[in-house]
GROMACS .gro file of C-alpha atoms in nm:
model
  116
    1MET     CA    1 -12.479 -11.829   0.427
    2ALA     CA    2 -12.849 -11.855   0.516
    3ASN     CA    3 -12.758 -12.038   0.838
    4GLU     CA    4 -12.514 -11.760   0.931
    5SER     CA    5 -12.785 -11.503   0.871
    6LYS     CA    6 -13.032 -11.696   1.089
    7SER     CA    7 -12.769 -11.741   1.360
    8SER     CA    8 -12.682 -11.372   1.350
    9SER     CA    9 -13.048 -11.279   1.359
   10LEU     CA   10 -13.107 -11.508   1.655
   11ARG     CA   11 -12.809 -11.362   1.841
   12SER     CA   12 -12.934 -11.010   1.779
   13GLN     CA   13 -13.279 -11.109   1.906
   14ILE     CA   14 -13.130 -11.255   2.222
   15GLU     CA   15 -12.925 -10.940   2.279
   16LYS     CA   16 -13.236 -10.731   2.217
   17LEU     CA   17 -13.425 -10.935   2.477
   18LYS     CA   18 -13.150 -10.872   2.729
   19VAL     CA   19 -13.161 -10.498   2.667
   20ASP     CA   20 -13.539 -10.462   2.625
   21SER     CA   21 -13.642 -10.698   2.901
   22PRO     CA   22 -13.939 -10.587   3.113
   23ARG     CA   23 -13.707 -10.544   3.410
   24ASN     CA   24 -13.519 -10.272   3.224
   25GLN     CA   25 -13.823 -10.093   3.084
   26ASP     CA   26 -14.082 -10.112   3.359
   27SER     CA   27 -14.070  -9.788   3.552
   28ALA     CA   28 -14.317  -9.924   3.810
   29PHE     CA   29 -14.068 -10.196   3.897
   30THR     CA   30 -13.793  -9.938   3.938
   31GLY     CA   31 -14.030  -9.735   4.152
   32ILE     CA   32 -14.089 -10.037   4.372
   33GLU     CA   33 -13.716 -10.087   4.418
   34GLU     CA   34 -13.687  -9.725   4.527
   35PHE     CA   35 -14.004  -9.740   4.739
   36VAL     CA   36 -13.910 -10.037   4.957
   37PRO     CA   37 -13.609  -9.882   5.137
   38GLY     CA   38 -13.808  -9.565   5.199
   39LEU     CA   39 -14.099  -9.761   5.340
   40LEU     CA   40 -13.871  -9.963   5.566
   41LYS     CA   41 -13.706  -9.647   5.697
   42GLU     CA   42 -14.046  -9.488   5.754
   43ILE     CA   43 -14.169  -9.795   5.943
   44ARG     CA   44 -13.856  -9.809   6.160
   45ASN     CA   45 -13.887  -9.440   6.242
   46GLY     CA   46 -14.255  -9.484   6.323
   47LEU     CA   47 -14.216  -9.789   6.543
   48PRO     CA   48 -14.120  -9.637   6.878
   49LEU     CA   49 -14.420  -9.646   7.107
   50PRO     CA   50 -14.525  -9.329   7.284
   51LYS     CA   51 -14.421  -9.286   7.643
   52THR     CA   52 -14.698  -9.373   7.882
   53ASP     CA   53 -14.778  -9.224   8.217
   54LEU     CA   54 -15.018  -9.435   8.420
   55LYS     CA   55 -15.000  -9.237   8.745
   56SER     CA   56 -15.346  -9.087   8.706
   57VAL     CA   57 -15.672  -9.174   8.533
   58ALA     CA   58 -15.637  -8.879   8.295
   59SER     CA   59 -15.281  -8.971   8.195
   60ALA     CA   60 -15.385  -9.335   8.151
   61LYS     CA   61 -15.668  -9.225   7.919
   62ASN     CA   62 -15.419  -9.017   7.721
   63ALA     CA   63 -15.185  -9.316   7.704
   64VAL     CA   64 -15.466  -9.535   7.569
   65GLN     CA   65 -15.540  -9.274   7.301
   66ASP     CA   66 -15.172  -9.244   7.209
   67ILE     CA   67 -15.130  -9.622   7.190
   68SER     CA   68 -15.449  -9.655   6.984
   69LYS     CA   69 -15.318  -9.392   6.743
   70LYS     CA   70 -14.984  -9.576   6.716
   71LEU     CA   71 -15.170  -9.903   6.656
   72ASP     CA   72 -15.365  -9.742   6.372
   73GLU     CA   73 -15.037  -9.619   6.219
   74LEU     CA   74 -14.886  -9.967   6.244
   75LYS     CA   75 -15.196 -10.119   6.082
   76ALA     CA   76 -15.160  -9.869   5.797
   77TYR     CA   77 -14.797  -9.980   5.752
   78GLN     CA   78 -14.912 -10.341   5.759
   79ASP     CA   79 -15.168 -10.269   5.486
   80ARG     CA   80 -14.905 -10.094   5.274
   81VAL     CA   81 -14.660 -10.382   5.316
   82ARG     CA   82 -14.929 -10.635   5.222
   83ALA     CA   83 -15.021 -10.433   4.914
   84LEU     CA   84 -14.655 -10.411   4.818
   85ARG     CA   85 -14.610 -10.786   4.869
   86ASP     CA   86 -14.912 -10.855   4.647
   87LEU     CA   87 -14.779 -10.620   4.381
   88LEU     CA   88 -14.435 -10.782   4.389
   89LEU     CA   89 -14.587 -11.131   4.362
   90GLN     CA   90 -14.798 -11.018   4.067
   91LYS     CA   91 -14.490 -10.865   3.903
   92LYS     CA   92 -14.293 -11.185   3.965
   93HIS     CA   93 -14.561 -11.394   3.794
   94THR     CA   94 -14.579 -11.149   3.502
   95LEU     CA   95 -14.202 -11.152   3.456
   96THR     CA   96 -14.187 -11.530   3.489
   97ALA     CA   97 -14.462 -11.580   3.231
   98SER     CA   98 -14.301 -11.326   2.999
   99ALA     CA   99 -13.958 -11.489   3.032
  100ARG     CA  100 -14.110 -11.833   2.976
  101ALA     CA  101 -14.280 -11.717   2.656
  102GLU     CA  102 -13.959 -11.554   2.531
  103LEU     CA  103 -13.757 -11.868   2.604
  104GLU     CA  104 -14.014 -12.086   2.425
  105ALA     CA  105 -14.001 -11.862   2.119
  106LEU     CA  106 -13.621 -11.872   2.118
  107SER     CA  107 -13.624 -12.248   2.165
  108ASP     CA  108 -13.860 -12.286   1.870
  109GLN     CA  109 -13.633 -12.068   1.660
  110LEU     CA  110 -13.331 -12.274   1.760
  111ASP     CA  111 -13.517 -12.595   1.673
  112ASP     CA  112 -13.607 -12.451   1.332
  113PHE     CA  113 -13.248 -12.341   1.282
  114GLU     CA  114 -13.111 -12.686   1.370
  115GLU     CA  115 -13.355 -12.856   1.132
  116HIS     CA  116 -13.230 -12.649   0.841
   0.00000   0.00000   0.00000
């Protein structure tokens, strides 16, 4: 009877881990999943380069300014993508470490259960 109770308790803990996992609770992670498609769409919409007219010195100067502005926008996108990549890598390591710790704890409980 004690073994059944331990087994039932272990099963309920495993089910609880599935339901309460950080992936299901972390609103920042959900926000990231929603943010990425929006960022990609924004980048795609922002990628077209401005039309350039090089027929005169004045229009060439304007073209240089327009292209410089577009380059600054693209660098800003690049910075946002790098920050997102870093955040996702950090989240991956956190989830991996958390999952590893949970699996170790469950493994220890299973070992204890098998010994009794």
